[in-house]
Amino acid sequence: MRELRDIEGLHPRDLTQRQRLLVIFVVSLGVVVLFYTLVYNWGMRALENRPQSIFRSFQTVVETMTTTGFGADSPWATPVMNALMVTIQLTGIVIGFVALRVLVIPLFEQTPLNLAGRLTSKADHVVIAEYQRDTDILLDELEELDIDYVLIESDMEEAKRLSDDGYQAINGNPEDRADLDRAAIERASLLITDAGDKTASIVLTALEAHEDLRVISFTESTRHSKALAEIGVDRSVAPHALIGRRLAEKATMPVTVDERSEEDEIDIREILVRRDSPLHGVRVRDSPIANHPNLTLVAGWFDGALRLPPSPDDELTPNTVLAVAGPEHEIDEMTTEIGGVQSRPIATPSKVVVAGFGEGGTAAVEALPPDVSVTTVDRSEGRNPDIVGDVTEPETLREAGIDDASALVVTVDDDSTALMTIAVARSLSSGVEILARVTDGEKTRPAFRAGADYVLSIQRVSARLVAAEVHGERIMDPVSQIRLVRANAAPFAGETVAEARRDTERGWTVIGVSRDGTVHTDERTAIKADDDIFVAGSDEAIQEFERTVATS
């Protein structure tokens, strides 16, 4: 069971239908008892001429409503008081039946048929029509970001399990308009569908109820994208192809260094957080790289998402790749000092082996630059790979050229096969960069232990993609080229290097100052008008810098 949400600041819209019903019942019961107590107390004084305390009247009303007796007050002489007592008795019987049917019986039902009663009030939420991956990962991601949602799950037992665990899930058929209405589809802002062949039917039914609904659809193949767009899908995502492209982009991320100092070369290097690294679990703000006075953290990849620059709150894991700029000798010293990481110059590989030539492998090959030599391997001859064979066999990988390959992209369909391929490849080559795709998020850590340098999980990436789409953000896009340029320092005159770096939202950052043939990267260095500065960032950000800052 997940932890209950903090009750502080609880709003009525956060209550489920059953919780709201319970609140209404308790409040109504209190009002009825209070009303009868006041009337009975007045009647005993004014009609029966037997004044008594309000607490004695309260006791008599409760005894009467629960049919446990009248106490010492009976009998009553006036017709009005007798009629009042009969009314109180009947009211108690009605309330008892309501409590039994609405509150008591459902508690003893082993499988509630209407899980919608547990839903909180919905508006501008996400409706998820089936989800064929790890549902808990997706829903945890949405709840962590405080994104309201309803999951329609066709399997009754799975829907009940999710609902019992506190998730906003109902059992139903998302092709059925009535079940979509139970999920408040007419008030939703986004529909996520991952239902295979049922996708078209679900989307068309949902758009009948809400024609302005934004729709994202997961599909196994990019071949369906055009057809889905025709019926109203705003974005279709093929996770296997998406991750295949991302792995290829990561393996061939281009970086240009346009200017170098003659005295001390400014360089950009990748710092790869390897398995068993001491940086594991450390926040960016607490890392020795971020706190180094002469190095600048330009960009980072966290579970496949590019952050430029990284947030101080981002956590470093064995799946993290950092782009660090600064003097070459400083980067080398830092890499040696922290251990458990690998530093390498960022350059486009000359040879890449792609293991698995299905949807993901094909997308990876298409994403690789034309000047890269690519060898594809697959056990299925029908996929037309360069080499037909078992990628878990050393002979097959040697035939593919693993010994002199700069990168191996693993996109096989089975996680067990992927782990074996990684282990065999690492035993054959200690220098090849291994980038792998796994389906199960729990296989990410074993993949690192097997020897992978970079791993993406379909389950995790799919969940993060959904969460980002709700906020209108884009992730898993092609990586922008990172550039390092020299510019006139006049716009920053009077500031220190640290002050010039303080804005982390613009996509570029000041690396250091060039003065009299020497590069100064210490954050305390004051910038003078006749200095030059080194600036690093993405292509787009550098272009913006050159238009708006360098020319000012």
Coordinates of C-alpha atoms in Angstrom, one line a residue:
M1 CA 0.0 0.0 0.0
R2 CA 1.3 3.5 -0.8
E3 CA 1.5 6.1 1.8
L4 CA -1.6 8.2 2.3
R5 CA -1.4 11.8 1.2
D6 CA -0.9 14.5 3.7
I7 CA -4.3 15.5 5.0
E8 CA -3.2 19.1 5.6
G9 CA -5.0 21.4 3.2
L10 CA -7.4 18.8 2.1
H11 CA -10.0 20.2 -0.3
P12 CA -13.5 18.7 -0.9
R13 CA -12.5 18.0 -4.5
D14 CA -9.8 15.7 -3.2
L15 CA -12.4 13.4 -1.5
T16 CA -13.6 10.4 -3.3
Q17 CA -17.3 9.9 -3.9
R18 CA -17.6 7.5 -1.0
Q19 CA -15.7 9.9 1.3
R20 CA -18.0 12.7 0.3
L21 CA -21.0 10.5 0.9
L22 CA -19.7 9.6 4.4
V23 CA -19.1 13.3 5.2
I24 CA -22.7 14.2 4.1
F25 CA -24.1 11.4 6.1
V26 CA -22.3 12.3 9.3
V27 CA -23.1 16.0 9.0
S28 CA -26.8 15.3 8.2
L29 CA -27.1 12.9 11.1
G30 CA -25.6 15.5 13.5
V31 CA -28.0 18.2 12.2
V32 CA -31.1 15.9 12.6
V33 CA -30.1 14.9 16.2
L34 CA -29.4 18.5 17.1
F35 CA -32.8 19.6 15.7
Y36 CA -34.7 16.9 17.5
T37 CA -32.9 17.6 20.8
L38 CA -33.8 21.3 20.7
V39 CA -37.4 20.6 19.8
Y40 CA -37.8 17.8 22.4
N41 CA -36.2 20.0 25.1
W42 CA -38.6 22.8 24.3
G43 CA -41.6 20.4 24.3
M44 CA -40.8 18.9 27.7
R45 CA -40.7 22.4 29.2
A46 CA -43.5 24.1 27.3
L47 CA -45.9 21.2 26.6
E48 CA -45.2 18.6 29.3
N49 CA -44.3 21.2 32.0
R50 CA -41.2 19.0 32.9
P51 CA -38.2 21.2 32.2
Q52 CA -34.8 19.3 32.0
S53 CA -31.2 19.9 30.8
I54 CA -30.3 19.8 27.2
F55 CA -28.1 16.8 27.8
R56 CA -31.0 14.8 29.2
S57 CA -33.0 15.6 26.1
F58 CA -30.1 14.6 23.8
Q59 CA -29.9 11.2 25.6
T60 CA -33.6 10.6 25.1
V61 CA -33.5 11.5 21.4
V62 CA -30.6 9.2 20.8
E63 CA -32.3 6.3 22.7
T64 CA -35.4 6.8 20.6
M65 CA -33.7 7.0 17.3
T66 CA -31.7 3.9 18.0
T67 CA -34.9 2.1 19.4
T68 CA -33.0 1.3 22.6
G69 CA -35.7 2.9 24.9
F70 CA -37.2 6.1 26.1
G71 CA -35.7 6.3 29.6
A72 CA -37.6 7.9 32.5
D73 CA -39.3 10.5 30.3
S74 CA -42.2 8.3 29.1
P75 CA -45.1 8.5 28.9
W76 CA -46.0 11.9 27.4
A77 CA -49.4 13.6 28.1
T78 CA -49.7 15.8 25.1
P79 CA -50.5 14.5 21.5
V80 CA -47.8 16.8 20.0
M81 CA -45.1 15.1 22.1
N82 CA -46.3 11.6 21.3
A83 CA -46.3 12.5 17.6
L84 CA -42.8 13.9 17.9
M85 CA -41.6 10.7 19.5
V86 CA -43.1 8.6 16.7
T87 CA -41.4 10.8 14.1
I88 CA -38.1 10.5 15.9
Q89 CA -38.5 6.6 15.9
L90 CA -39.3 6.5 12.2
T91 CA -36.4 8.8 11.4
G92 CA -34.1 6.5 13.3
I93 CA -35.3 3.5 11.3
V94 CA -34.7 5.3 8.0
I95 CA -31.3 6.5 8.9
G96 CA -30.4 2.9 10.0
F97 CA -31.4 1.5 6.6
V98 CA -29.4 4.2 4.8
A99 CA -26.3 3.5 6.9
L100 CA -26.6 -0.2 6.3
R101 CA -27.0 0.0 2.5
V102 CA -24.7 2.9 1.7
L103 CA -21.9 2.6 4.3
V104 CA -21.9 -0.8 6.0
I105 CA -22.6 -3.3 3.3
P106 CA -20.0 -2.0 0.8
L107 CA -17.3 -2.4 3.5
F108 CA -18.0 -6.2 3.5
E109 CA -18.2 -6.6 -0.3
Q110 CA -15.0 -8.3 -1.5
T111 CA -15.1 -6.9 -5.0
P112 CA -16.8 -3.5 -5.4
L113 CA -18.2 -3.4 -8.9
N114 CA -18.2 0.4 -9.1
L115 CA -14.7 1.6 -8.4
A116 CA -15.7 5.0 -9.8
G117 CA -17.1 5.7 -6.3
R118 CA -13.5 6.0 -5.1
L119 CA -12.6 8.7 -7.6
T120 CA -12.1 12.3 -6.6
S121 CA -13.8 15.1 -8.5
K122 CA -12.2 15.5 -12.0
A123 CA -11.6 18.5 -14.3
D124 CA -8.7 19.2 -16.7
H125 CA -7.4 15.7 -15.9
V126 CA -5.7 13.0 -18.0
V127 CA -7.8 9.9 -19.0
I128 CA -5.6 6.8 -19.6
A129 CA -7.4 4.3 -21.8
E130 CA -5.6 1.1 -21.0
Y131 CA -1.8 1.0 -20.5
Q132 CA 0.2 -2.1 -21.5
R133 CA 3.4 -1.2 -19.8
D134 CA 4.2 -1.0 -16.0
T135 CA 1.1 0.9 -14.8
D136 CA 2.5 1.7 -11.4
I137 CA 5.5 3.5 -12.8
L138 CA 3.3 5.7 -14.9
L139 CA 0.8 6.5 -12.1
D140 CA 3.6 7.2 -9.6
E141 CA 5.1 9.6 -12.1
L142 CA 1.8 11.4 -12.5
E143 CA 1.1 11.6 -8.8
E144 CA 4.6 12.8 -8.0
L145 CA 4.0 15.8 -10.4
D146 CA 0.5 16.2 -8.9
I147 CA -1.2 15.5 -12.2
D148 CA -4.8 14.5 -11.9
Y149 CA -5.8 11.4 -13.9
V150 CA -8.2 8.4 -14.3
L151 CA -7.1 5.0 -15.6
I152 CA -9.6 2.8 -17.3
E153 CA -8.5 -0.8 -16.9
S154 CA -10.4 -3.6 -18.6
D155 CA -9.1 -6.3 -16.3
M156 CA -11.2 -6.3 -13.2
E157 CA -8.6 -7.8 -10.8
E158 CA -5.9 -5.3 -12.0
A159 CA -8.3 -2.4 -11.7
K160 CA -9.3 -3.4 -8.2
R161 CA -5.6 -3.9 -7.2
L162 CA -4.7 -0.4 -8.4
S163 CA -7.8 1.1 -6.7
D164 CA -7.1 -0.7 -3.5
D165 CA -3.5 0.7 -3.6
G166 CA -5.0 4.2 -3.8
Y167 CA -4.6 4.9 -7.5
Q168 CA -7.4 6.6 -9.4
A169 CA -8.4 3.6 -11.5
I170 CA -11.8 2.1 -12.6
N171 CA -12.8 -1.1 -14.3
G172 CA -14.3 -0.6 -17.7
N173 CA -14.1 -0.8 -21.5
P174 CA -12.6 2.4 -22.9
E175 CA -14.4 1.7 -26.2
D176 CA -17.7 2.1 -24.3
R177 CA -19.0 5.7 -24.1
A178 CA -20.6 5.1 -20.7
D179 CA -17.2 4.0 -19.2
L180 CA -15.5 7.1 -20.7
D181 CA -18.2 9.2 -19.2
R182 CA -17.5 7.6 -15.8
A183 CA -13.9 8.9 -16.2
A184 CA -15.3 12.4 -16.9
I185 CA -14.0 12.4 -20.4
E186 CA -16.0 15.5 -21.3
R187 CA -14.0 17.5 -18.7
A188 CA -10.6 15.9 -19.5
S189 CA -7.7 17.8 -21.1
L190 CA -5.8 14.9 -22.4
L191 CA -6.4 11.2 -23.5
I192 CA -3.6 8.7 -23.4
T193 CA -4.3 5.5 -25.2
D194 CA -2.2 2.3 -25.3
A195 CA -4.7 -0.3 -26.4
G196 CA -3.2 -1.8 -29.6
D197 CA -5.9 -2.5 -32.2
K198 CA -8.6 -0.8 -30.0
T199 CA -6.9 2.5 -30.3
A200 CA -8.9 3.9 -33.2
S201 CA -12.2 2.9 -31.7
I202 CA -11.3 4.5 -28.3
V203 CA -10.1 7.7 -29.9
L204 CA -13.2 8.1 -32.1
T205 CA -15.5 7.4 -29.2
A206 CA -13.7 9.9 -26.9
L207 CA -13.7 12.7 -29.5
E208 CA -17.5 12.3 -29.9
A209 CA -17.8 13.2 -26.2
H210 CA -15.1 15.9 -26.3
E211 CA -14.1 17.1 -29.8
D212 CA -11.3 19.4 -28.4
L213 CA -9.6 16.7 -26.5
R214 CA -5.8 16.3 -27.0
V215 CA -4.8 12.7 -27.8
I216 CA -1.6 10.9 -27.4
S217 CA -1.3 7.3 -28.6
F218 CA 1.3 4.6 -28.0
T219 CA 1.8 2.3 -30.9
E220 CA 4.2 -0.6 -31.6
S221 CA 5.2 0.7 -35.0
T222 CA 5.7 4.1 -36.7
R223 CA 3.8 2.8 -39.7
H224 CA 0.5 3.6 -37.9
S225 CA 1.3 7.2 -37.2
K226 CA -0.3 8.7 -40.4
A227 CA -3.5 6.7 -39.9
L228 CA -3.8 7.7 -36.3
A229 CA -3.3 11.3 -37.2
E230 CA -6.2 11.1 -39.6
I231 CA -8.6 10.0 -36.9
G232 CA -7.5 12.8 -34.5
V233 CA -4.4 11.6 -32.6
D234 CA -2.2 14.7 -31.9
R235 CA 0.9 12.7 -31.3
S236 CA 1.6 9.0 -31.7
V237 CA 4.6 7.5 -30.0
A238 CA 6.4 4.2 -30.8
P239 CA 8.6 3.6 -27.7
H240 CA 10.9 1.1 -29.3
A241 CA 11.7 3.5 -32.2
L242 CA 11.8 6.5 -30.0
I243 CA 14.5 4.9 -27.7
G244 CA 16.4 3.5 -30.7
R245 CA 16.7 7.0 -32.1
R246 CA 17.7 8.3 -28.7
L247 CA 20.4 5.7 -28.2
A248 CA 21.8 6.5 -31.7
E249 CA 21.8 10.3 -30.9
K250 CA 23.5 9.7 -27.6
A251 CA 26.2 7.6 -29.3
T252 CA 26.9 10.2 -31.9
M253 CA 26.3 13.5 -30.0
P254 CA 28.3 16.1 -32.0
V255 CA 30.2 18.8 -30.1
T256 CA 32.2 21.5 -31.7
V257 CA 35.0 23.5 -29.9
D258 CA 35.3 26.6 -32.1
E259 CA 38.0 28.4 -30.1
R260 CA 40.9 27.2 -27.9
S261 CA 43.3 29.2 -25.8
E262 CA 47.0 28.8 -26.8
E263 CA 48.1 28.6 -23.1
D264 CA 45.5 26.3 -21.7
E265 CA 42.9 24.5 -23.9
I266 CA 39.3 24.9 -23.0
D267 CA 37.5 21.6 -23.7
I268 CA 34.2 19.9 -23.3
R269 CA 34.2 16.4 -22.1
E270 CA 31.6 13.8 -21.2
I271 CA 31.7 12.6 -17.6
L272 CA 29.9 9.3 -17.5
V273 CA 28.7 8.2 -14.1
R274 CA 29.5 4.5 -14.2
R275 CA 28.1 1.7 -12.1
D276 CA 29.3 1.7 -8.4
S277 CA 30.3 5.3 -8.8
P278 CA 30.7 7.3 -5.5
L279 CA 28.5 10.0 -7.2
H280 CA 25.5 7.7 -7.2
G281 CA 22.6 9.4 -5.3
V282 CA 24.4 12.8 -5.0
R283 CA 22.5 15.9 -6.0
V284 CA 24.1 18.1 -8.7
R285 CA 24.5 20.9 -6.2
D286 CA 26.5 18.7 -3.9
S287 CA 28.7 17.1 -6.5
P288 CA 32.4 18.0 -6.7
I289 CA 32.0 18.8 -10.4
A290 CA 29.3 21.5 -9.8
N291 CA 31.3 23.0 -7.0
H292 CA 34.7 23.0 -8.8
P293 CA 35.8 26.7 -9.2
N294 CA 37.3 26.1 -12.7
L295 CA 34.8 23.7 -14.3
T296 CA 31.4 24.4 -15.6
L297 CA 28.6 21.9 -15.9
V298 CA 27.1 22.6 -19.3
A299 CA 24.5 19.8 -19.8
G300 CA 23.4 16.5 -18.5
W301 CA 21.4 13.5 -19.5
F302 CA 19.1 12.0 -16.8
D303 CA 17.2 8.9 -17.8
G304 CA 17.4 10.0 -21.4
A305 CA 16.2 13.6 -20.9
L306 CA 18.6 16.4 -21.8
R307 CA 18.9 19.2 -19.2
L308 CA 20.9 22.2 -20.4
P309 CA 22.0 23.2 -17.8
P310 CA 21.1 20.6 -15.2
S311 CA 19.0 21.6 -12.2
P312 CA 20.8 21.7 -8.8
D313 CA 18.2 19.3 -7.5
D314 CA 18.8 16.6 -10.2
E315 CA 20.1 13.4 -8.7
L316 CA 23.2 11.7 -10.2
T317 CA 22.7 8.0 -11.0
P318 CA 24.6 5.4 -13.0
N319 CA 22.5 6.5 -16.0
T320 CA 23.7 10.1 -15.9
V321 CA 26.0 11.6 -18.4
L322 CA 27.4 15.1 -17.7
A323 CA 28.9 17.5 -20.3
V324 CA 31.7 19.4 -18.5
A325 CA 33.6 22.4 -19.8
G326 CA 36.9 23.8 -18.6
P327 CA 40.7 23.4 -18.9
E328 CA 41.7 19.9 -20.0
H329 CA 44.0 19.2 -17.1
E330 CA 41.3 20.2 -14.6
I331 CA 38.9 17.8 -16.1
D332 CA 41.5 15.0 -16.1
E333 CA 42.3 15.7 -12.4
M334 CA 38.6 15.8 -11.5
T335 CA 38.0 12.5 -13.2
T336 CA 40.9 10.9 -11.4
E337 CA 39.8 12.3 -8.0
I338 CA 36.2 11.2 -8.0
G339 CA 36.8 7.7 -9.5
G340 CA 34.1 5.4 -10.7
V341 CA 33.4 7.7 -13.7
Q342 CA 34.7 7.8 -17.2
S343 CA 35.8 10.9 -19.1
R344 CA 36.1 10.9 -22.8
P345 CA 36.4 13.5 -25.5
I346 CA 33.0 13.9 -27.2
A347 CA 33.3 13.0 -30.9
T348 CA 31.2 11.2 -33.5
P349 CA 32.1 7.5 -33.5
S350 CA 33.4 6.2 -36.8
K351 CA 31.9 2.7 -36.4
V352 CA 28.7 1.6 -34.6
V353 CA 27.3 -2.0 -34.2
V354 CA 23.6 -2.2 -33.9
A355 CA 22.4 -5.5 -32.2
G356 CA 18.8 -6.1 -33.0
F357 CA 17.3 -4.9 -36.3
G358 CA 13.7 -4.6 -35.4
E359 CA 11.7 -1.4 -34.9
G360 CA 14.2 0.1 -32.5
G361 CA 17.3 -1.0 -34.4
T362 CA 15.9 0.4 -37.7
A363 CA 15.2 3.7 -36.0
A364 CA 18.7 3.8 -34.6
V365 CA 20.3 3.2 -38.0
E366 CA 18.2 5.9 -39.6
A367 CA 19.3 8.4 -36.9
L368 CA 23.0 7.8 -37.3
P369 CA 25.0 10.3 -39.4
P370 CA 25.8 9.2 -43.0
D371 CA 29.5 9.3 -42.3
V372 CA 29.3 6.6 -39.6
S373 CA 30.0 3.0 -40.5
V374 CA 27.1 0.9 -39.3
T375 CA 26.9 -2.9 -39.0
T376 CA 23.5 -4.4 -38.1
V377 CA 23.1 -7.9 -36.5
D378 CA 19.9 -9.9 -36.0
R379 CA 19.0 -13.5 -35.8
S380 CA 16.1 -13.1 -38.3
E381 CA 17.2 -13.2 -41.9
G382 CA 13.8 -11.6 -42.8
R383 CA 14.9 -8.3 -41.3
N384 CA 17.8 -8.1 -43.8
P385 CA 20.6 -7.3 -41.3
D386 CA 24.2 -7.1 -42.4
I387 CA 25.0 -10.2 -40.3
V388 CA 22.5 -13.0 -39.5
G389 CA 23.4 -14.5 -36.1
D390 CA 22.9 -14.7 -32.4
V391 CA 24.1 -11.5 -30.8
T392 CA 24.9 -13.3 -27.5
E393 CA 27.6 -15.3 -29.2
P394 CA 31.1 -13.9 -29.2
E395 CA 31.8 -15.1 -32.8
T396 CA 28.8 -13.1 -34.0
L397 CA 30.0 -9.9 -32.3
R398 CA 33.5 -10.4 -33.5
E399 CA 32.3 -10.8 -37.1
A400 CA 30.4 -7.5 -36.7
G401 CA 33.6 -5.8 -35.7
I402 CA 33.1 -5.3 -31.9
D403 CA 36.9 -5.2 -31.4
D404 CA 37.3 -1.9 -33.2
A405 CA 33.8 -0.4 -32.8
S406 CA 33.4 2.8 -30.9
A407 CA 29.8 2.1 -29.9
L408 CA 27.4 -0.8 -29.6
V409 CA 23.6 -0.1 -29.6
V410 CA 21.6 -3.0 -28.1
T411 CA 17.9 -3.0 -29.2
V412 CA 17.0 -6.6 -29.0
D413 CA 13.4 -7.5 -28.0
D414 CA 14.1 -9.6 -24.9
D415 CA 15.7 -8.2 -21.8
S416 CA 17.5 -11.5 -21.0
T417 CA 19.1 -11.4 -24.4
A418 CA 20.0 -7.8 -24.0
L419 CA 21.8 -8.5 -20.7
M420 CA 23.7 -11.4 -22.2
T421 CA 24.7 -9.3 -25.2
I422 CA 26.0 -6.6 -23.0
A423 CA 28.0 -9.0 -20.9
V424 CA 29.6 -10.7 -23.9
A425 CA 30.4 -7.4 -25.6
R426 CA 32.0 -6.1 -22.5
S427 CA 34.2 -9.2 -22.2
L428 CA 35.3 -8.7 -25.8
S429 CA 36.0 -5.0 -25.6
S430 CA 36.7 -2.8 -22.6
G431 CA 36.7 0.4 -24.7
V432 CA 33.4 0.1 -26.7
E433 CA 30.6 2.3 -25.4
I434 CA 27.5 0.2 -24.8
L435 CA 24.1 1.8 -25.1
A436 CA 21.1 -0.5 -24.4
R437 CA 17.4 -0.6 -24.3
V438 CA 15.4 -2.7 -21.8
T439 CA 11.7 -3.2 -21.4
D440 CA 11.5 -3.7 -17.6
G441 CA 12.7 -0.8 -15.5
E442 CA 14.0 -3.2 -12.9
K443 CA 16.5 -4.5 -15.5
T444 CA 18.3 -1.2 -15.7
R445 CA 20.6 -1.8 -12.8
P446 CA 21.5 -5.4 -13.9
A447 CA 22.3 -3.9 -17.4
F448 CA 24.9 -1.6 -15.7
R449 CA 26.3 -4.5 -13.8
A450 CA 26.7 -6.4 -17.0
G451 CA 28.8 -3.6 -18.5
A452 CA 26.5 -1.1 -20.2
D453 CA 27.4 2.6 -20.1
Y454 CA 24.0 4.0 -20.9
V455 CA 20.6 2.3 -20.5
L456 CA 17.0 3.4 -21.2
S457 CA 13.9 1.6 -20.0
I458 CA 10.8 1.6 -22.2
Q459 CA 8.6 1.7 -19.1
R460 CA 10.4 4.6 -17.5
V461 CA 10.8 6.6 -20.7
S462 CA 7.1 6.1 -21.6
A463 CA 6.0 7.3 -18.1
R464 CA 8.2 10.3 -18.2
L465 CA 7.0 11.2 -21.7
V466 CA 3.4 11.2 -20.6
A467 CA 4.2 13.4 -17.6
A468 CA 6.1 15.8 -19.8
E469 CA 3.3 16.0 -22.4
V470 CA 0.8 17.0 -19.7
H471 CA 3.0 20.1 -19.0
G472 CA 3.5 20.8 -22.7
E473 CA 7.2 20.0 -22.6
R474 CA 9.1 18.0 -25.1
I475 CA 11.6 15.2 -24.2
M476 CA 13.5 12.7 -26.2
D477 CA 14.0 15.1 -29.0
P478 CA 17.2 15.0 -31.1
V479 CA 20.1 16.4 -29.1
S480 CA 21.2 19.9 -30.1
Q481 CA 24.9 20.3 -31.0
I482 CA 26.9 21.7 -28.1
R483 CA 29.2 24.5 -29.1
L484 CA 31.9 26.6 -27.4
V485 CA 32.5 30.1 -28.8
R486 CA 34.7 33.1 -28.0
A487 CA 33.0 36.5 -27.7
N488 CA 33.7 40.0 -26.5
A489 CA 33.2 40.4 -22.8
A490 CA 32.0 44.0 -22.8
P491 CA 28.4 43.1 -22.0
F492 CA 29.5 41.4 -18.8
A493 CA 32.1 44.0 -17.7
G494 CA 32.0 44.5 -13.9
E495 CA 30.6 41.1 -13.2
T496 CA 32.4 38.0 -11.9
V497 CA 32.3 34.7 -13.7
A498 CA 29.9 33.4 -11.1
E499 CA 27.5 36.3 -11.6
A500 CA 27.6 35.8 -15.4
R501 CA 26.6 32.2 -14.9
R502 CA 23.7 32.9 -12.5
D503 CA 20.9 32.7 -15.1
T504 CA 20.3 29.0 -15.7
E505 CA 17.2 29.4 -17.9
R506 CA 18.8 30.8 -21.1
G507 CA 20.5 27.5 -22.4
W508 CA 24.1 28.9 -22.5
T509 CA 26.6 29.6 -19.9
V510 CA 29.9 31.5 -19.5
I511 CA 32.9 29.1 -19.2
G512 CA 35.8 31.4 -18.5
V513 CA 37.6 34.6 -19.4
S514 CA 40.5 35.0 -21.8
R515 CA 43.0 37.7 -20.7
D516 CA 46.5 38.3 -22.0
G517 CA 46.8 34.8 -23.5
T518 CA 45.6 33.1 -20.3
V519 CA 42.1 31.5 -19.6
H520 CA 40.7 32.2 -16.2
T521 CA 37.8 29.9 -15.1
D522 CA 37.7 30.7 -11.4
E523 CA 34.2 31.9 -10.5
R524 CA 35.6 34.8 -8.6
T525 CA 37.4 36.3 -11.6
A526 CA 36.1 39.8 -12.4
I527 CA 35.3 40.3 -16.1
K528 CA 36.8 43.4 -17.8
A529 CA 35.5 45.1 -20.9
D530 CA 38.6 44.3 -23.0
D531 CA 38.5 40.6 -22.1
D532 CA 37.1 37.8 -24.2
I533 CA 34.8 35.2 -22.8
F534 CA 34.1 31.5 -23.6
V535 CA 30.4 30.6 -23.9
A536 CA 29.0 27.1 -24.2
G537 CA 25.5 26.0 -25.1
S538 CA 23.3 24.4 -27.7
D539 CA 23.3 25.5 -31.3
E540 CA 20.0 27.4 -30.8
A541 CA 21.1 29.0 -27.5
I542 CA 24.4 30.1 -28.9
Q543 CA 22.7 31.6 -31.9
E544 CA 20.4 33.5 -29.5
F545 CA 23.4 34.6 -27.5
E546 CA 25.1 35.9 -30.7
R547 CA 22.0 37.8 -31.7
T548 CA 21.0 39.4 -28.4
V549 CA 24.1 39.6 -26.2
A550 CA 27.3 39.4 -28.3
T551 CA 26.1 42.2 -30.6
S552 CA 24.9 44.5 -27.8

